[in-house]
Amino acid sequence: AVASGMRLVILHGYGALPTSHWFTWLGDAIGGDVDIPALPDTEAPRRDAWVDAAGAAMAGDDDLVVVGHSLGTVAALLALEGVDRARIRGIVLVAPFWESVPPLPELDGFLDLPPMPDLAGAPVVVIASDDDPIVPPELSARAAAMLGVPVQTVPGAGHFLDRDGWTTLPAARDAVLGMLARA
């Protein structure tokens, strides 16, 4: 379980809810202080509003492990820019990207992004699929390269959606547990 003074923050993606996919399963699997905020206007996300909501979930003195999925990875990285680096125990990015996503031109305004934040030594794990139809695997690979970390590939996982059977995500659980063990 997340130890006292630690918080797990899980950020959902575009069109999703805190109860979607594997988010509540992950929170339950880790236990302790878990926050899965509902990011505003999930069907028409605005970057400032998402970053503000993510930042509010990360506020305080607790050490943090942050998990983001898809567009939630962008919100996580942007919100972490305002967090004291000493509080960041780890970041898990599932199907991340840091550029426009061809299947989702409606997100181009959200994705007019600054340079990737420098996370200065915070442990980062990138999890991606080799057959993601929404976030092409090469976008996740480029995001991982910008962060200086390898991609942990889950074969045949698509976009890690509940409708495709992804109601658990052991790779994310194991990454979080590894970060908590080092904390």
PDB file of C-alpha atoms in Angstrom:
ATOM      1  CA  ALA A   1       0.000   0.000   0.000  1.00  0.00           C
ATOM      2  CA  VAL A   2       1.028   3.593  -0.465  1.00  0.00           C
ATOM      3  CA  ALA A   3       2.822   4.513   2.754  1.00  0.00           C
ATOM      4  CA  SER A   4       1.785   7.463   4.888  1.00  0.00           C
ATOM      5  CA  GLY A   5       3.049  10.671   3.332  1.00  0.00           C
ATOM      6  CA  MET A   6       2.769   9.195  -0.178  1.00  0.00           C
ATOM      7  CA  ARG A   7      -0.014   9.663  -2.726  1.00  0.00           C
ATOM      8  CA  LEU A   8      -0.792   7.826  -5.955  1.00  0.00           C
ATOM      9  CA  VAL A   9      -2.413  10.112  -8.542  1.00  0.00           C
ATOM     10  CA  ILE A  10      -3.959   8.459 -11.623  1.00  0.00           C
ATOM     11  CA  LEU A  11      -4.923  10.684 -14.558  1.00  0.00           C
ATOM     12  CA  HIS A  12      -7.372   9.402 -17.171  1.00  0.00           C
ATOM     13  CA  GLY A  13      -7.334  10.278 -20.854  1.00  0.00           C
ATOM     14  CA  TYR A  14      -9.600  11.886 -23.422  1.00  0.00           C
ATOM     15  CA  GLY A  15     -13.223  10.752 -23.206  1.00  0.00           C
ATOM     16  CA  ALA A  16     -12.505   8.617 -20.132  1.00  0.00           C
ATOM     17  CA  LEU A  17     -13.613   8.821 -16.509  1.00  0.00           C
ATOM     18  CA  PRO A  18     -11.911   7.919 -13.220  1.00  0.00           C
ATOM     19  CA  THR A  19     -13.849   4.626 -13.297  1.00  0.00           C
ATOM     20  CA  SER A  20     -12.801   3.729 -16.862  1.00  0.00           C
ATOM     21  CA  HIS A  21     -10.395   1.033 -17.997  1.00  0.00           C
ATOM     22  CA  TRP A  22      -7.974  -0.172 -15.270  1.00  0.00           C
ATOM     23  CA  PHE A  23      -7.783   2.973 -13.131  1.00  0.00           C
ATOM     24  CA  THR A  24      -9.820   1.888 -10.088  1.00  0.00           C
ATOM     25  CA  TRP A  25      -8.274  -1.600 -10.289  1.00  0.00           C
ATOM     26  CA  LEU A  26      -4.809  -0.011 -10.092  1.00  0.00           C
ATOM     27  CA  GLY A  27      -5.820   2.196  -7.165  1.00  0.00           C
ATOM     28  CA  ASP A  28      -7.262  -0.810  -5.325  1.00  0.00           C
ATOM     29  CA  ALA A  29      -4.193  -2.938  -6.155  1.00  0.00           C
ATOM     30  CA  ILE A  30      -1.874  -0.311  -4.652  1.00  0.00           C
ATOM     31  CA  GLY A  31      -4.095   0.868  -1.791  1.00  0.00           C
ATOM     32  CA  GLY A  32      -3.473   3.740   0.586  1.00  0.00           C
ATOM     33  CA  ASP A  33      -3.859   7.366  -0.483  1.00  0.00           C
ATOM     34  CA  VAL A  34      -5.063   7.199  -4.095  1.00  0.00           C
ATOM     35  CA  ASP A  35      -6.554  10.109  -6.049  1.00  0.00           C
ATOM     36  CA  ILE A  36      -8.181   9.562  -9.447  1.00  0.00           C
ATOM     37  CA  PRO A  37      -9.567  13.016 -10.254  1.00  0.00           C
ATOM     38  CA  ALA A  38     -12.246  13.576 -12.866  1.00  0.00           C
ATOM     39  CA  LEU A  39     -10.532  15.850 -15.368  1.00  0.00           C
ATOM     40  CA  PRO A  40     -12.991  18.482 -16.648  1.00  0.00           C
ATOM     41  CA  ASP A  41     -14.879  18.277 -19.940  1.00  0.00           C
ATOM     42  CA  THR A  42     -13.432  14.887 -20.802  1.00  0.00           C
ATOM     43  CA  GLU A  43     -15.107  14.941 -24.251  1.00  0.00           C
ATOM     44  CA  ALA A  44     -13.813  18.459 -25.042  1.00  0.00           C
ATOM     45  CA  PRO A  45     -10.672  18.827 -22.930  1.00  0.00           C
ATOM     46  CA  ARG A  46      -8.925  22.167 -22.490  1.00  0.00           C
ATOM     47  CA  ARG A  47      -5.270  21.981 -21.562  1.00  0.00           C
ATOM     48  CA  ASP A  48      -5.281  24.675 -18.864  1.00  0.00           C
ATOM     49  CA  ALA A  49      -8.283  23.139 -17.111  1.00  0.00           C
ATOM     50  CA  TRP A  50      -6.767  19.632 -17.193  1.00  0.00           C
ATOM     51  CA  VAL A  51      -3.381  20.828 -15.959  1.00  0.00           C
ATOM     52  CA  ASP A  52      -5.063  22.810 -13.150  1.00  0.00           C
ATOM     53  CA  ALA A  53      -7.109  19.758 -12.085  1.00  0.00           C
ATOM     54  CA  ALA A  54      -4.056  17.482 -12.248  1.00  0.00           C
ATOM     55  CA  GLY A  55      -2.029  20.026 -10.287  1.00  0.00           C
ATOM     56  CA  ALA A  56      -4.744  20.230  -7.620  1.00  0.00           C
ATOM     57  CA  ALA A  57      -4.590  16.434  -7.219  1.00  0.00           C
ATOM     58  CA  MET A  58      -0.798  16.675  -6.800  1.00  0.00           C
ATOM     59  CA  ALA A  59      -0.886  19.636  -4.371  1.00  0.00           C
ATOM     60  CA  GLY A  60       0.325  19.344  -0.795  1.00  0.00           C
ATOM     61  CA  ASP A  61       3.386  17.905   0.878  1.00  0.00           C
ATOM     62  CA  ASP A  62       2.947  14.209   0.094  1.00  0.00           C
ATOM     63  CA  ASP A  63       5.462  12.408  -2.050  1.00  0.00           C
ATOM     64  CA  LEU A  64       3.877  11.413  -5.352  1.00  0.00           C
ATOM     65  CA  VAL A  65       3.708   8.549  -7.771  1.00  0.00           C
ATOM     66  CA  VAL A  66       1.786   9.740 -10.829  1.00  0.00           C
ATOM     67  CA  VAL A  67       0.218   7.462 -13.449  1.00  0.00           C
ATOM     68  CA  GLY A  68      -1.190   8.897 -16.661  1.00  0.00           C
ATOM     69  CA  HIS A  69      -2.982   7.242 -19.566  1.00  0.00           C
ATOM     70  CA  SER A  70      -2.980   8.710 -23.073  1.00  0.00           C
ATOM     71  CA  LEU A  71      -3.949  12.413 -22.871  1.00  0.00           C
ATOM     72  CA  GLY A  72      -3.580  12.077 -19.099  1.00  0.00           C
ATOM     73  CA  THR A  73       0.160  11.611 -19.665  1.00  0.00           C
ATOM     74  CA  VAL A  74       0.349  15.083 -21.233  1.00  0.00           C
ATOM     75  CA  ALA A  75      -1.615  16.587 -18.333  1.00  0.00           C
ATOM     76  CA  ALA A  76       0.636  14.743 -15.864  1.00  0.00           C
ATOM     77  CA  LEU A  77       3.871  15.967 -17.409  1.00  0.00           C
ATOM     78  CA  LEU A  78       2.633  19.559 -17.648  1.00  0.00           C
ATOM     79  CA  ALA A  79       1.288  19.560 -14.071  1.00  0.00           C
ATOM     80  CA  LEU A  80       4.485  18.005 -12.697  1.00  0.00           C
ATOM     81  CA  GLU A  81       6.366  21.059 -13.940  1.00  0.00           C
ATOM     82  CA  GLY A  82       4.962  22.914 -10.921  1.00  0.00           C
ATOM     83  CA  VAL A  83       5.792  20.202  -8.361  1.00  0.00           C
ATOM     84  CA  ASP A  84       8.905  20.172  -6.167  1.00  0.00           C
ATOM     85  CA  ARG A  85      11.142  17.504  -7.752  1.00  0.00           C
ATOM     86  CA  ALA A  86      11.973  16.101  -4.314  1.00  0.00           C
ATOM     87  CA  ARG A  87       8.315  15.007  -3.951  1.00  0.00           C
ATOM     88  CA  ILE A  88       8.258  12.951  -7.177  1.00  0.00           C
ATOM     89  CA  ARG A  89       8.864   9.279  -6.415  1.00  0.00           C
ATOM     90  CA  GLY A  90       7.908   8.078  -9.873  1.00  0.00           C
ATOM     91  CA  ILE A  91       5.934   8.612 -13.039  1.00  0.00           C
ATOM     92  CA  VAL A  92       4.226   5.879 -15.071  1.00  0.00           C
ATOM     93  CA  LEU A  93       3.096   6.909 -18.545  1.00  0.00           C
ATOM     94  CA  VAL A  94       0.766   4.523 -20.412  1.00  0.00           C
ATOM     95  CA  ALA A  95       0.466   5.200 -24.169  1.00  0.00           C
ATOM     96  CA  PRO A  96       2.142   8.623 -23.848  1.00  0.00           C
ATOM     97  CA  PHE A  97       2.789  11.187 -26.560  1.00  0.00           C
ATOM     98  CA  TRP A  98       4.095  14.743 -26.809  1.00  0.00           C
ATOM     99  CA  GLU A  99       2.850  15.797 -30.245  1.00  0.00           C
ATOM    100  CA  SER A 100      -0.295  15.795 -32.358  1.00  0.00           C
ATOM    101  CA  VAL A 101      -1.990  12.420 -32.703  1.00  0.00           C
ATOM    102  CA  PRO A 102      -3.118  11.864 -36.309  1.00  0.00           C
ATOM    103  CA  PRO A 103      -6.352   9.980 -35.404  1.00  0.00           C
ATOM    104  CA  LEU A 104      -7.388  12.811 -33.038  1.00  0.00           C
ATOM    105  CA  PRO A 105      -7.101  16.178 -34.835  1.00  0.00           C
ATOM    106  CA  GLU A 106      -9.655  17.607 -32.383  1.00  0.00           C
ATOM    107  CA  LEU A 107      -6.885  17.565 -29.746  1.00  0.00           C
ATOM    108  CA  ASP A 108      -4.444  19.700 -31.745  1.00  0.00           C
ATOM    109  CA  GLY A 109      -5.200  22.797 -29.637  1.00  0.00           C
ATOM    110  CA  PHE A 110      -4.476  20.846 -26.439  1.00  0.00           C
ATOM    111  CA  LEU A 111      -1.290  19.489 -28.028  1.00  0.00           C
ATOM    112  CA  ASP A 112       0.340  22.752 -29.043  1.00  0.00           C
ATOM    113  CA  LEU A 113       2.970  21.878 -26.453  1.00  0.00           C
ATOM    114  CA  PRO A 114       6.031  23.509 -24.931  1.00  0.00           C
ATOM    115  CA  PRO A 115       9.276  21.527 -24.763  1.00  0.00           C
ATOM    116  CA  MET A 116       9.037  18.319 -22.724  1.00  0.00           C
ATOM    117  CA  PRO A 117       9.552  19.143 -19.029  1.00  0.00           C
ATOM    118  CA  ASP A 118      12.888  18.183 -17.491  1.00  0.00           C
ATOM    119  CA  LEU A 119      12.010  15.732 -14.735  1.00  0.00           C
ATOM    120  CA  ALA A 120      15.582  15.778 -13.396  1.00  0.00           C
ATOM    121  CA  GLY A 121      16.186  12.196 -12.448  1.00  0.00           C
ATOM    122  CA  ALA A 122      12.646  11.231 -11.383  1.00  0.00           C
ATOM    123  CA  PRO A 123      12.055   7.545 -12.162  1.00  0.00           C
ATOM    124  CA  VAL A 124       9.908   7.281 -15.311  1.00  0.00           C
ATOM    125  CA  VAL A 125       8.369   4.130 -16.798  1.00  0.00           C
ATOM    126  CA  VAL A 126       6.772   4.273 -20.254  1.00  0.00           C
ATOM    127  CA  ILE A 127       4.316   1.492 -21.123  1.00  0.00           C
ATOM    128  CA  ALA A 128       3.020   1.217 -24.680  1.00  0.00           C
ATOM    129  CA  SER A 129       1.480  -1.326 -27.004  1.00  0.00           C
ATOM    130  CA  ASP A 130       2.862  -2.449 -30.348  1.00  0.00           C
ATOM    131  CA  ASP A 131      -0.570  -2.143 -31.999  1.00  0.00           C
ATOM    132  CA  ASP A 132      -2.164   0.985 -30.514  1.00  0.00           C
ATOM    133  CA  PRO A 133      -4.769   2.235 -33.046  1.00  0.00           C
ATOM    134  CA  ILE A 134      -5.189   5.608 -31.277  1.00  0.00           C
ATOM    135  CA  VAL A 135      -1.680   6.638 -30.216  1.00  0.00           C
ATOM    136  CA  PRO A 136       0.689   5.170 -32.801  1.00  0.00           C
ATOM    137  CA  PRO A 137       3.518   3.269 -31.057  1.00  0.00           C
ATOM    138  CA  GLU A 138       6.136   5.538 -32.640  1.00  0.00           C
ATOM    139  CA  LEU A 139       4.604   8.542 -30.809  1.00  0.00           C
ATOM    140  CA  SER A 140       5.049   6.749 -27.475  1.00  0.00           C
ATOM    141  CA  ALA A 141       8.591   5.800 -28.501  1.00  0.00           C
ATOM    142  CA  ARG A 142       9.400   9.439 -29.291  1.00  0.00           C
ATOM    143  CA  ALA A 143       7.961  10.609 -25.959  1.00  0.00           C
ATOM    144  CA  ALA A 144      10.042   7.967 -24.140  1.00  0.00           C
ATOM    145  CA  ALA A 145      13.159   9.070 -26.036  1.00  0.00           C
ATOM    146  CA  MET A 146      12.536  12.704 -24.996  1.00  0.00           C
ATOM    147  CA  LEU A 147      12.399  11.481 -21.385  1.00  0.00           C
ATOM    148  CA  GLY A 148      15.496   9.333 -21.875  1.00  0.00           C
ATOM    149  CA  VAL A 149      13.809   6.061 -20.945  1.00  0.00           C
ATOM    150  CA  PRO A 150      13.032   2.839 -22.824  1.00  0.00           C
ATOM    151  CA  VAL A 151       9.526   1.716 -23.751  1.00  0.00           C
ATOM    152  CA  GLN A 152       8.100  -1.281 -21.949  1.00  0.00           C
ATOM    153  CA  THR A 153       6.010  -2.881 -24.694  1.00  0.00           C
ATOM    154  CA  VAL A 154       2.869  -4.863 -23.900  1.00  0.00           C
ATOM    155  CA  PRO A 155       2.217  -6.831 -27.103  1.00  0.00           C
ATOM    156  CA  GLY A 156      -1.260  -6.650 -28.606  1.00  0.00           C
ATOM    157  CA  ALA A 157      -2.644  -4.310 -25.946  1.00  0.00           C
ATOM    158  CA  GLY A 158      -4.161  -1.742 -28.310  1.00  0.00           C
ATOM    159  CA  HIS A 159      -4.851   1.465 -26.365  1.00  0.00           C
ATOM    160  CA  PHE A 160      -5.297  -0.309 -22.995  1.00  0.00           C
ATOM    161  CA  LEU A 161      -9.092   0.263 -23.042  1.00  0.00           C
ATOM    162  CA  ASP A 162     -11.707  -1.600 -21.020  1.00  0.00           C
ATOM    163  CA  ARG A 163     -13.739  -2.259 -24.184  1.00  0.00           C
ATOM    164  CA  ASP A 164     -10.736  -4.270 -25.413  1.00  0.00           C
ATOM    165  CA  GLY A 165     -10.563  -6.219 -22.158  1.00  0.00           C
ATOM    166  CA  TRP A 166      -8.051  -4.026 -20.290  1.00  0.00           C
ATOM    167  CA  THR A 167      -9.676  -3.816 -16.867  1.00  0.00           C
ATOM    168  CA  THR A 168      -6.339  -4.617 -15.196  1.00  0.00           C
ATOM    169  CA  LEU A 169      -2.836  -3.500 -16.144  1.00  0.00           C
ATOM    170  CA  PRO A 170      -0.238  -5.548 -14.242  1.00  0.00           C
ATOM    171  CA  ALA A 171       2.645  -3.723 -15.969  1.00  0.00           C
ATOM    172  CA  ALA A 172       1.488  -0.416 -14.423  1.00  0.00           C
ATOM    173  CA  ARG A 173       0.937  -2.027 -10.999  1.00  0.00           C
ATOM    174  CA  ASP A 174       4.416  -3.555 -11.066  1.00  0.00           C
ATOM    175  CA  ALA A 175       5.973  -0.231 -12.110  1.00  0.00           C
ATOM    176  CA  VAL A 176       4.228   1.614  -9.248  1.00  0.00           C
ATOM    177  CA  LEU A 177       5.164  -1.056  -6.721  1.00  0.00           C
ATOM    178  CA  GLY A 178       8.790  -0.843  -7.866  1.00  0.00           C
ATOM    179  CA  MET A 179       8.762   2.928  -7.369  1.00  0.00           C
ATOM    180  CA  LEU A 180       7.202   2.609  -3.911  1.00  0.00           C
ATOM    181  CA  ALA A 181       9.797  -0.015  -2.929  1.00  0.00           C
ATOM    182  CA  ARG A 182      12.591   2.442  -3.813  1.00  0.00           C
ATOM    183  CA  ALA A 183      10.932   5.380  -2.043  1.00  0.00           C
TER     184      ALA A 183
END
